[in-house]
Short mmCIF file of C-alpha atoms in Angstrom, two decimals:
data_model
loop_
_atom_site.label_atom_id
_atom_site.label_comp_id
_atom_site.label_asym_id
_atom_site.label_seq_id
_atom_site.Cartn_x
_atom_site.Cartn_y
_atom_site.Cartn_z
CA MET A 25 -22.40 103.25 -11.46
CA SER A 26 -24.03 104.21 -14.77
CA GLN A 27 -25.87 107.35 -15.76
CA TYR A 28 -28.26 107.99 -18.60
CA ALA A 29 -29.13 111.63 -19.28
CA ALA A 30 -28.74 114.68 -21.49
CA VAL A 31 -25.13 115.60 -22.17
CA ARG A 32 -23.40 118.82 -21.26
CA VAL A 33 -20.30 120.30 -22.84
CA PHE A 34 -18.42 123.12 -21.18
CA GLN A 35 -15.32 125.04 -22.28
CA ARG A 36 -13.21 127.69 -20.63
CA GLN A 37 -10.08 129.38 -21.91
CA THR A 38 -7.52 130.90 -19.52
CA GLU A 39 -4.73 133.25 -20.47
CA LEU A 40 -1.40 133.48 -18.71
CA ARG A 41 2.07 134.98 -19.09
CA THR A 42 4.75 132.37 -18.53
CA ALA A 43 8.19 132.92 -17.04
CA GLY A 44 10.00 130.93 -19.78
CA GLY A 45 12.86 128.47 -19.39
CA LEU A 46 11.06 125.29 -18.37
CA SER A 47 8.84 127.08 -15.90
CA VAL A 48 5.82 125.24 -14.53
CA ARG A 49 2.52 126.79 -13.42
CA ASP A 50 0.14 124.89 -11.13
CA ILE A 51 -3.31 125.33 -12.73
CA THR A 52 -5.14 122.73 -10.61
CA ASP A 53 -7.35 125.19 -8.76
CA GLU A 54 -8.47 126.84 -11.99
CA VAL A 55 -9.27 123.47 -13.56
CA ALA A 56 -11.27 122.46 -10.48
CA GLU A 57 -13.15 125.74 -10.54
CA ALA A 58 -14.01 125.32 -14.23
CA VAL A 59 -15.35 121.82 -13.56
CA ARG A 60 -17.50 123.18 -10.72
CA GLU A 61 -18.75 125.99 -12.94
CA SER A 62 -19.65 123.49 -15.67
CA GLY A 63 -22.17 121.82 -13.38
CA ILE A 64 -21.03 118.47 -14.81
CA GLU A 65 -21.03 115.69 -12.22
CA GLU A 66 -19.73 112.72 -14.22
CA GLY A 67 -17.60 112.88 -17.35
CA ILE A 68 -14.17 113.63 -18.77
CA ALA A 69 -12.18 116.88 -18.55
CA CYS A 70 -9.68 117.50 -21.34
CA VAL A 71 -7.13 120.14 -20.31
CA TYR A 72 -5.35 121.28 -23.44
CA SER A 73 -2.46 123.53 -24.55
CA PRO A 74 -2.99 124.99 -28.06
CA HIS A 75 0.76 125.69 -28.34
CA THR A 76 3.52 123.59 -29.92
CA THR A 77 6.16 124.40 -27.29
CA CYS A 78 4.06 124.01 -24.12
CA CYS A 79 2.15 121.14 -22.65
CA VAL A 80 -0.25 120.28 -19.88
CA ARG A 81 0.81 117.40 -17.66
CA VAL A 82 -0.37 115.86 -14.40
CA ASN A 83 2.27 115.24 -11.75
CA GLU A 84 3.43 116.49 -8.37
CA PHE A 85 4.13 120.20 -7.91
CA GLU A 86 7.24 120.12 -5.75
CA SER A 87 10.18 122.45 -6.40
CA GLY A 88 12.89 119.80 -6.06
CA PHE A 89 11.21 117.49 -8.56
CA LEU A 90 10.59 120.29 -11.05
CA GLU A 91 14.28 121.20 -10.81
CA ASP A 92 15.26 117.54 -11.36
CA PHE A 93 12.97 117.26 -14.35
CA ALA A 94 14.23 120.48 -15.96
CA GLU A 95 17.78 119.16 -15.60
CA LEU A 96 16.80 115.81 -17.15
CA LEU A 97 15.10 117.51 -20.10
CA ARG A 98 18.10 119.76 -20.72
CA ARG A 99 20.41 116.73 -20.63
CA LEU A 100 18.29 114.72 -23.08
CA VAL A 101 17.50 117.67 -25.37
CA PRO A 102 20.44 120.08 -25.18
CA ILE A 103 19.71 123.71 -25.98
CA GLN A 104 23.18 124.54 -27.29
CA THR A 105 23.31 122.32 -30.32
CA TYR A 106 22.31 122.51 -34.01
CA TYR A 107 18.58 122.49 -34.83
CA ALA A 108 17.51 122.54 -38.48
CA HIS A 109 14.31 124.22 -37.22
CA ASP A 110 16.43 127.24 -36.23
CA ASP A 111 18.62 127.30 -39.33
CA TRP A 112 17.40 130.40 -41.14
CA ASP A 113 19.80 129.84 -44.03
CA LYS A 114 17.90 126.68 -44.81
CA ARG A 115 14.37 127.03 -43.48
CA THR A 116 11.56 128.00 -45.81
CA GLU A 117 8.36 126.86 -44.03
CA ASN A 118 6.19 128.49 -41.34
CA ILE A 119 8.37 131.57 -41.04
CA CYS A 120 7.67 133.26 -37.69
CA PRO A 121 9.69 136.47 -37.35
CA GLU A 122 9.77 136.47 -33.55
CA ASP A 123 11.41 133.02 -33.52
CA MET A 124 14.33 134.35 -35.57
CA ASP A 125 15.84 136.16 -32.60
CA VAL A 126 15.83 133.20 -30.26
CA GLY A 127 15.58 129.69 -31.70
CA ASN A 128 13.16 127.19 -30.20
CA GLY A 129 14.01 123.95 -32.00
CA HIS A 130 14.86 122.39 -28.64
CA SER A 131 11.43 123.43 -27.24
CA HIS A 132 9.61 121.61 -30.03
CA CYS A 133 11.73 118.51 -29.48
CA MET A 134 11.02 118.62 -25.75
CA ALA A 135 7.28 118.99 -26.37
CA MET A 136 7.21 115.97 -28.70
CA LEU A 137 9.26 113.91 -26.27
CA LEU A 138 6.94 114.82 -23.39
CA GLY A 139 3.92 113.59 -25.31
CA THR A 140 0.48 114.99 -25.99
CA ALA A 141 -0.62 118.62 -25.83
CA GLY A 142 -3.10 117.91 -23.04
CA GLU A 143 -4.34 115.51 -20.37
CA SER A 144 -7.75 113.85 -20.06
CA ILE A 145 -8.94 113.36 -16.49
CA PRO A 146 -12.08 111.59 -15.26
CA VAL A 147 -14.67 113.79 -13.51
CA ARG A 148 -16.67 112.19 -10.69
CA ASP A 149 -19.15 113.69 -8.26
CA GLY A 150 -18.40 117.08 -9.80
CA GLU A 151 -14.65 116.87 -9.12
CA VAL A 152 -11.60 115.96 -11.24
CA SER A 153 -10.40 112.55 -10.01
CA LEU A 154 -6.87 113.63 -9.15
CA GLY A 155 -4.84 111.46 -6.78
CA THR A 156 -3.34 112.77 -3.51
CA TRP A 157 -0.20 114.26 -5.03
CA GLN A 158 -1.49 114.95 -8.53
CA ARG A 159 -1.63 118.53 -9.74
CA VAL A 160 -2.38 119.85 -13.21
CA LEU A 161 0.74 121.58 -14.55
CA PHE A 162 1.14 124.01 -17.45
CA ILE A 163 4.71 123.58 -18.69
CA GLU A 164 6.48 126.27 -20.70
CA LEU A 165 9.29 124.80 -22.81
CA ASP A 166 10.09 128.00 -24.70
CA ARG A 167 10.93 131.58 -23.66
CA GLU A 168 8.68 133.92 -21.63
CA ARG A 169 5.45 134.24 -23.63
CA ASP A 170 1.72 134.96 -23.61
CA ARG A 171 -0.07 131.64 -23.53
CA ARG A 172 -3.49 130.11 -22.97
CA TRP A 173 -4.97 126.76 -22.07
CA LEU A 174 -8.40 125.24 -22.56
CA VAL A 175 -10.46 122.96 -20.42
CA GLN A 176 -13.26 121.05 -22.14
CA VAL A 177 -15.65 119.03 -19.99
CA VAL A 178 -18.07 116.52 -21.49
CA GLY A 179 -20.54 114.60 -19.35
CA THR A 180 -23.76 114.76 -17.38
CA MET B 14 -21.63 106.66 -38.68
CA SER B 15 -23.26 109.17 -36.39
CA GLN B 16 -25.42 108.62 -33.34
CA TYR B 17 -27.82 110.91 -31.58
CA ALA B 18 -29.06 109.77 -28.19
CA ALA B 19 -28.96 110.17 -24.42
CA VAL B 20 -25.47 110.02 -22.96
CA ARG B 21 -24.14 107.50 -20.49
CA VAL B 22 -21.19 107.90 -18.17
CA PHE B 23 -19.67 104.91 -16.41
CA GLN B 24 -16.78 104.68 -13.95
CA ARG B 25 -15.02 101.78 -12.33
CA GLN B 26 -12.05 101.80 -9.97
CA THR B 27 -9.76 98.79 -9.64
CA GLU B 28 -7.19 98.24 -6.91
CA LEU B 29 -3.97 96.33 -7.31
CA ARG B 30 -0.69 95.63 -5.54
CA THR B 31 2.25 96.22 -7.86
CA ALA B 32 5.57 94.39 -7.83
CA GLY B 33 7.65 97.59 -8.03
CA GLY B 34 10.76 98.27 -10.12
CA LEU B 35 9.30 99.08 -13.53
CA SER B 36 6.82 96.23 -13.38
CA VAL B 37 3.99 96.21 -15.91
CA ARG B 38 0.50 94.76 -15.41
CA ASP B 39 -1.70 93.89 -18.39
CA ILE B 40 -5.14 95.33 -17.49
CA THR B 41 -6.73 94.93 -20.94
CA ASP B 42 -9.25 92.28 -19.93
CA GLU B 43 -10.46 94.33 -16.97
CA VAL B 44 -10.82 97.44 -19.17
CA ALA B 45 -12.78 95.43 -21.76
CA GLU B 46 -15.00 94.00 -19.04
CA ALA B 47 -15.71 97.48 -17.65
CA VAL B 48 -16.68 98.74 -21.11
CA ARG B 49 -19.05 95.79 -21.53
CA GLU B 50 -20.55 96.39 -18.08
CA SER B 51 -21.09 100.07 -18.96
CA GLY B 52 -23.48 99.12 -21.75
CA ILE B 53 -21.92 101.91 -23.82
CA GLU B 54 -21.68 101.04 -27.51
CA GLU B 55 -20.02 104.14 -28.97
CA GLY B 56 -17.83 106.62 -27.09
CA ILE B 57 -14.46 107.21 -25.44
CA ALA B 58 -12.85 105.25 -22.60
CA CYS B 59 -10.36 107.15 -20.47
CA VAL B 60 -8.15 104.76 -18.48
CA TYR B 61 -6.41 106.76 -15.79
CA SER B 62 -3.76 106.39 -13.07
CA PRO B 63 -4.36 108.74 -10.11
CA HIS B 64 -0.71 108.33 -9.05
CA THR B 65 2.32 110.52 -9.83
CA THR B 66 4.77 107.63 -10.23
CA CYS B 67 2.64 105.26 -12.33
CA CYS B 68 1.01 105.56 -15.68
CA VAL B 69 -1.34 103.78 -18.02
CA ARG B 70 -0.03 103.21 -21.52
CA VAL B 71 -1.11 101.23 -24.57
CA ASN B 72 1.50 99.04 -26.24
CA GLU B 73 2.42 95.38 -26.74
CA PHE B 74 2.68 93.11 -23.70
CA GLU B 75 5.73 91.04 -24.60
CA SER B 76 8.41 90.20 -22.01
CA GLY B 77 11.38 91.01 -24.25
CA PHE B 78 10.04 94.45 -25.13
CA LEU B 79 9.17 95.27 -21.51
CA GLU B 80 12.74 94.33 -20.55
CA ASP B 81 14.14 96.52 -23.36
CA PHE B 82 11.99 99.43 -22.29
CA ALA B 83 12.92 99.14 -18.60
CA GLU B 84 16.59 99.20 -19.63
CA LEU B 85 16.02 102.28 -21.83
CA LEU B 86 14.21 104.13 -19.03
CA ARG B 87 16.97 103.31 -16.52
CA ARG B 88 19.58 104.54 -18.98
CA LEU B 89 17.78 107.83 -19.69
CA VAL B 90 16.73 108.41 -16.08
CA PRO B 91 19.38 106.83 -13.83
CA ILE B 92 18.25 105.80 -10.36
CA GLN B 93 21.66 106.23 -8.70
CA THR B 94 22.11 109.97 -9.09
CA TYR B 95 21.21 113.12 -7.18
CA TYR B 96 17.54 114.14 -7.10
CA ALA B 97 16.55 117.35 -5.32
CA HIS B 98 13.17 115.68 -4.77
CA ASP B 99 14.91 113.17 -2.47
CA ASP B 100 17.16 115.65 -0.69
CA TRP B 101 15.65 115.77 2.78
CA ASP B 102 18.18 118.37 3.96
CA LYS B 103 16.65 120.75 1.45
CA ARG B 104 13.08 119.69 0.80
CA THR B 105 10.25 121.45 2.59
CA GLU B 106 7.14 120.74 0.44
CA ASN B 107 4.73 117.77 0.32
CA ILE B 108 6.56 115.80 3.00
CA CYS B 109 5.56 112.14 2.73
CA PRO B 110 7.24 110.08 5.51
CA GLU B 111 7.20 106.79 3.60
CA ASP B 112 9.21 108.36 0.76
CA MET B 113 12.04 109.24 3.16
CA ASP B 114 13.25 105.65 3.36
CA VAL B 115 13.49 105.09 -0.37
CA GLY B 116 13.68 108.09 -2.69
CA ASN B 117 11.50 108.22 -5.80
CA GLY B 118 12.74 111.32 -7.63
CA HIS B 119 13.66 109.13 -10.59
CA SER B 120 10.13 107.66 -10.66
CA HIS B 121 8.59 111.12 -10.99
CA CYS B 122 11.02 112.02 -13.77
CA MET B 123 10.21 108.78 -15.59
CA ALA B 124 6.46 109.45 -15.28
CA MET B 125 6.80 112.95 -16.73
CA LEU B 126 8.99 111.70 -19.55
CA LEU B 127 6.50 108.95 -20.39
CA GLY B 128 3.69 111.45 -20.75
CA THR B 129 0.14 111.62 -19.47
CA ALA B 130 -1.36 109.79 -16.51
CA GLY B 131 -3.82 107.93 -18.73
CA GLU B 132 -4.86 106.88 -22.22
CA SER B 133 -8.08 107.70 -24.10
CA ILE B 134 -9.30 104.95 -26.39
CA PRO B 135 -12.25 104.99 -28.81
CA VAL B 136 -15.12 102.60 -28.00
CA ARG B 137 -17.01 101.12 -30.93
CA ASP B 138 -19.71 98.44 -31.06
CA GLY B 139 -19.29 98.04 -27.31
CA GLU B 140 -15.56 97.27 -27.52
CA VAL B 141 -12.38 99.31 -27.01
CA SER B 142 -10.83 99.86 -30.46
CA LEU B 143 -7.45 98.30 -29.66
CA GLY B 144 -5.28 97.16 -32.55
CA THR B 145 -4.05 93.56 -32.94
CA TRP B 146 -1.03 93.90 -30.64
CA GLN B 147 -2.29 96.69 -28.39
CA ARG B 148 -2.78 95.97 -24.70
CA VAL B 149 -3.58 98.39 -21.90
CA LEU B 150 -0.65 98.46 -19.48
CA PHE B 151 -0.44 99.73 -15.91
CA ILE B 152 3.20 100.72 -15.36
CA GLU B 153 4.71 100.98 -11.88
CA LEU B 154 7.72 103.33 -11.86
CA ASP B 155 8.21 103.30 -8.10
CA ARG B 156 8.62 100.56 -5.47
CA GLU B 157 6.06 97.84 -4.67
CA ARG B 158 2.89 99.66 -3.63
CA ASP B 159 -0.90 99.58 -3.34
CA ARG B 160 -2.33 101.31 -6.40
CA ARG B 161 -5.56 101.86 -8.26
CA TRP B 162 -6.69 102.84 -11.73
CA LEU B 163 -9.92 104.29 -13.08
CA VAL B 164 -11.77 103.72 -16.28
CA GLN B 165 -14.29 106.38 -17.30
CA VAL B 166 -16.49 105.70 -20.31
CA VAL B 167 -18.59 108.44 -21.93
CA GLY B 168 -20.88 107.74 -24.86
CA THR B 169 -24.15 106.20 -25.96
CA MET C 16 -20.53 128.49 -22.16
CA SER C 17 -22.52 125.37 -21.25
CA GLN C 18 -24.68 123.18 -23.42
CA TYR C 19 -27.37 120.68 -22.49
CA ALA C 20 -28.56 118.42 -25.30
CA ALA C 21 -28.62 114.98 -26.85
CA VAL C 22 -25.16 113.50 -27.40
CA ARG C 23 -23.63 112.50 -30.70
CA VAL C 24 -20.79 110.06 -31.27
CA PHE C 25 -19.00 109.90 -34.60
CA GLN C 26 -16.18 107.67 -35.78
CA ARG C 27 -14.14 107.56 -38.94
CA GLN C 28 -11.27 105.27 -39.86
CA THR C 29 -8.67 106.29 -42.43
CA GLU C 30 -6.15 104.00 -44.07
CA LEU C 31 -2.72 105.01 -45.26
CA ARG C 32 0.57 103.58 -46.48
CA THR C 33 3.48 105.05 -44.57
CA ALA C 34 7.00 105.67 -45.87
CA GLY C 35 8.71 104.09 -42.83
CA GLY C 36 11.78 105.32 -40.97
CA LEU C 37 10.34 108.00 -38.69
CA SER C 38 8.18 109.49 -41.42
CA VAL C 39 5.44 111.90 -40.41
CA ARG C 40 2.13 112.45 -42.19
CA ASP C 41 0.12 115.63 -41.65
CA ILE C 42 -3.48 114.43 -41.14
CA THR C 43 -4.93 117.74 -39.89
CA ASP C 44 -7.16 118.36 -42.89
CA GLU C 45 -8.66 114.90 -42.69
CA VAL C 46 -9.31 115.28 -38.95
CA ALA C 47 -10.97 118.67 -39.56
CA GLU C 48 -13.10 117.20 -42.33
CA ALA C 49 -14.23 114.33 -40.09
CA VAL C 50 -15.23 116.78 -37.36
CA ARG C 51 -17.23 118.79 -39.90
CA GLU C 52 -18.89 115.63 -41.20
CA SER C 53 -19.80 114.62 -37.63
CA GLY C 54 -21.99 117.70 -37.27
CA ILE C 55 -20.70 117.98 -33.67
CA GLU C 56 -20.28 121.58 -32.56
CA GLU C 57 -18.92 121.18 -29.03
CA GLY C 58 -17.07 118.15 -27.66
CA ILE C 59 -13.84 116.18 -27.68
CA ALA C 60 -12.09 114.57 -30.66
CA CYS C 61 -9.89 111.57 -29.88
CA VAL C 62 -7.48 110.86 -32.75
CA TYR C 63 -6.06 107.40 -32.22
CA SER C 64 -3.46 105.03 -33.68
CA PRO C 65 -4.41 101.35 -33.19
CA HIS C 66 -0.77 100.34 -33.76
CA THR C 67 2.02 99.70 -31.24
CA THR C 68 4.79 101.27 -33.32
CA CYS C 69 3.01 104.44 -34.50
CA CYS C 70 1.46 107.32 -32.69
CA VAL C 71 -0.63 110.41 -33.26
CA ARG C 72 0.84 113.63 -31.90
CA VAL C 73 0.05 117.33 -32.18
CA ASN C 74 2.95 119.64 -33.03
CA GLU C 75 4.27 121.79 -35.85
CA PHE C 76 4.70 120.28 -39.31
CA GLU C 77 7.98 121.82 -40.40
CA SER C 78 10.69 119.78 -42.19
CA GLY C 79 13.59 121.09 -40.12
CA PHE C 80 11.90 120.27 -36.82
CA LEU C 81 10.86 116.79 -37.99
CA GLU C 82 14.47 116.15 -38.99
CA ASP C 83 15.69 117.38 -35.58
CA PHE C 84 13.20 115.19 -33.79
CA ALA C 85 14.07 112.08 -35.80
CA GLU C 86 17.72 112.64 -34.92
CA LEU C 87 16.89 113.07 -31.23
CA LEU C 88 14.81 109.88 -31.17
CA ARG C 89 17.56 107.89 -32.91
CA ARG C 90 20.09 109.20 -30.40
CA LEU C 91 17.97 108.34 -27.36
CA VAL C 92 16.75 105.00 -28.75
CA PRO C 93 19.49 103.63 -31.02
CA ILE C 94 18.41 101.22 -33.73
CA GLN C 95 21.69 99.31 -33.91
CA THR C 96 21.73 97.77 -30.45
CA TYR C 97 20.44 94.62 -28.76
CA TYR C 98 16.67 94.33 -28.23
CA ALA C 99 15.28 91.28 -26.43
CA HIS C 100 12.09 91.89 -28.43
CA ASP C 101 14.04 91.01 -31.60
CA ASP C 102 15.95 88.07 -30.16
CA TRP C 103 14.32 85.12 -31.90
CA ASP C 104 16.51 82.62 -30.05
CA LYS C 105 14.82 83.72 -26.87
CA ARG C 106 11.39 85.08 -27.73
CA THR C 107 8.33 82.89 -27.32
CA GLU C 108 5.40 85.35 -27.13
CA ASN C 109 3.33 87.12 -29.85
CA ILE C 110 5.27 85.62 -32.72
CA CYS C 111 4.72 87.74 -35.83
CA PRO C 112 6.52 86.21 -38.86
CA GLU C 113 6.90 89.50 -40.75
CA ASP C 114 8.80 91.03 -37.81
CA MET C 115 11.45 88.28 -38.02
CA ASP C 116 13.05 89.80 -41.12
CA VAL C 117 13.46 93.29 -39.72
CA GLY C 118 13.37 93.80 -35.95
CA ASN C 119 11.28 96.60 -34.47
CA GLY C 120 12.23 96.57 -30.78
CA HIS C 121 13.47 100.15 -31.13
CA SER C 122 10.11 101.22 -32.66
CA HIS C 123 8.21 99.91 -29.63
CA CYS C 124 10.62 101.67 -27.28
CA MET C 125 10.21 104.93 -29.21
CA ALA C 126 6.41 104.62 -29.11
CA MET C 127 6.40 104.10 -25.33
CA LEU C 128 8.79 106.99 -24.82
CA LEU C 129 6.65 109.28 -26.98
CA GLY C 130 3.58 108.57 -24.86
CA THR C 131 0.01 107.66 -25.65
CA ALA C 132 -1.36 106.13 -28.84
CA GLY C 133 -3.52 109.17 -29.54
CA GLU C 134 -4.36 112.79 -28.77
CA SER C 135 -7.58 114.27 -27.40
CA ILE C 136 -8.44 117.71 -28.73
CA PRO C 137 -11.31 120.01 -27.73
CA VAL C 138 -13.92 120.71 -30.43
CA ARG C 139 -15.56 124.13 -30.41
CA ASP C 140 -17.93 125.77 -32.87
CA GLY C 141 -17.57 122.70 -35.07
CA GLU C 142 -13.77 122.97 -35.32
CA VAL C 143 -10.85 121.26 -33.54
CA SER C 144 -9.28 123.86 -31.24
CA LEU C 145 -5.79 123.67 -32.68
CA GLY C 146 -3.40 126.58 -32.07
CA THR C 147 -1.77 128.58 -34.86
CA TRP C 148 1.13 126.18 -35.48
CA GLN C 149 -0.49 122.97 -34.29
CA ARG C 150 -1.02 120.17 -36.79
CA VAL C 151 -2.15 116.61 -36.17
CA LEU C 152 0.68 114.24 -37.07
CA PHE C 153 0.66 110.51 -37.74
CA ILE C 154 4.14 109.25 -36.86
CA GLU C 155 5.51 106.00 -38.25
CA LEU C 156 8.24 104.58 -35.99
CA ASP C 157 8.64 101.29 -37.85
CA ARG C 158 9.27 100.35 -41.48
CA GLU C 159 7.01 101.18 -44.45
CA ARG C 160 3.63 99.65 -43.65
CA ASP C 161 -0.14 99.74 -44.19
CA ARG C 162 -1.65 101.65 -41.29
CA ARG C 163 -4.88 103.26 -40.15
CA TRP C 164 -6.03 105.85 -37.65
CA LEU C 165 -9.35 106.56 -35.98
CA VAL C 166 -11.03 109.77 -35.02
CA GLN C 167 -13.80 109.53 -32.44
CA VAL C 168 -15.83 112.65 -31.72
CA VAL C 169 -18.17 112.86 -28.72
CA GLY C 170 -20.30 115.93 -28.06
CA THR C 171 -23.35 117.88 -29.11
#
């Protein structure tokens, strides 16, 4: 299948308040709705977190698994340990007053370990090509915060 | 270099039977063939796994390394431990009968740790811009199963 | 917001010499400049490492955090351990003479654990949609080497 036409680009930004503490929000329905609104039938959807301590990931949304994964992350990247990022006697760059109360060095490390800020998903016949159990997840690795995510669709 | 033309979108789906147990399939040649078939000279190729316990990754395909990586993954995400995802006394969501015989909580955790479901690769002069040692790998994190992967190419 | 126009594809390659040893280069300004040069207002930018022991990631560029993350990576993927990839008594594939002096099995494992080779970032109003603290980082996981990265922009 190959198409040859004028291109369309669509973007939507969605705001949310997260619960903090490795909480996961299922944003699949909102992504699907944005793709429908875009009118794009064939292309790529890039779902993106513009934050350094959150990420967007595609996996199953099942409570047991999310509990298992939070436990794994906390084991690999312990919260109660020294982080130079949170050492205010030493740190001189990117001073963010609200981070001085509660450190988030572990959240940055988790985000880097998890990978990219977003996920790119093929769009076909006007739908994101998610598999049976795949859901689009917005993962908060830091405390309860105001956040946002973007979906950018490029195609025909 | 900048191009200004009508856009093309191309998709191909490929089915495969995996060997299970952290097996890795080199799908580079099939990706390259799909890009050639698309007729797209400049753009982005998104190679995507629509499964929650597989992923597509770009790295070297060398037996020793794949062995090292499987050992690392098994060390970080042990198979023989408790996973709430596999606790059928407790679990109530997304019941999948075939998962009741052999749990795959560890496979989901591995997939999340590894990152996104797919990889996006630049396409230039009709070829994916892979480096000398880069190969496109389809990684099975669960048991032997029927799987599929998508390649979506957007460009000119 | 939805656009309907002729597509543009832009690519730029940038060369660099890395410092080795989990060094991180902030390439945000160069990515932003490439997007401006592309003339693309709305689309997706794919920033890509064509190497198997480097990756491009989006996160904060703050010395303390980068130190924390390097320590985490070295803890999860120790350098001083056996890697079949570096076992020249056993290895027969992809022989690369310069790797025989200093093994890089751990660098490959780190790259796979970190995720994809690149990052895809939405472009809006002619700018990459990075959040306040987000920077585009080129991460060297191997020794000091000559490297390059690509940015591919597709849009209108």
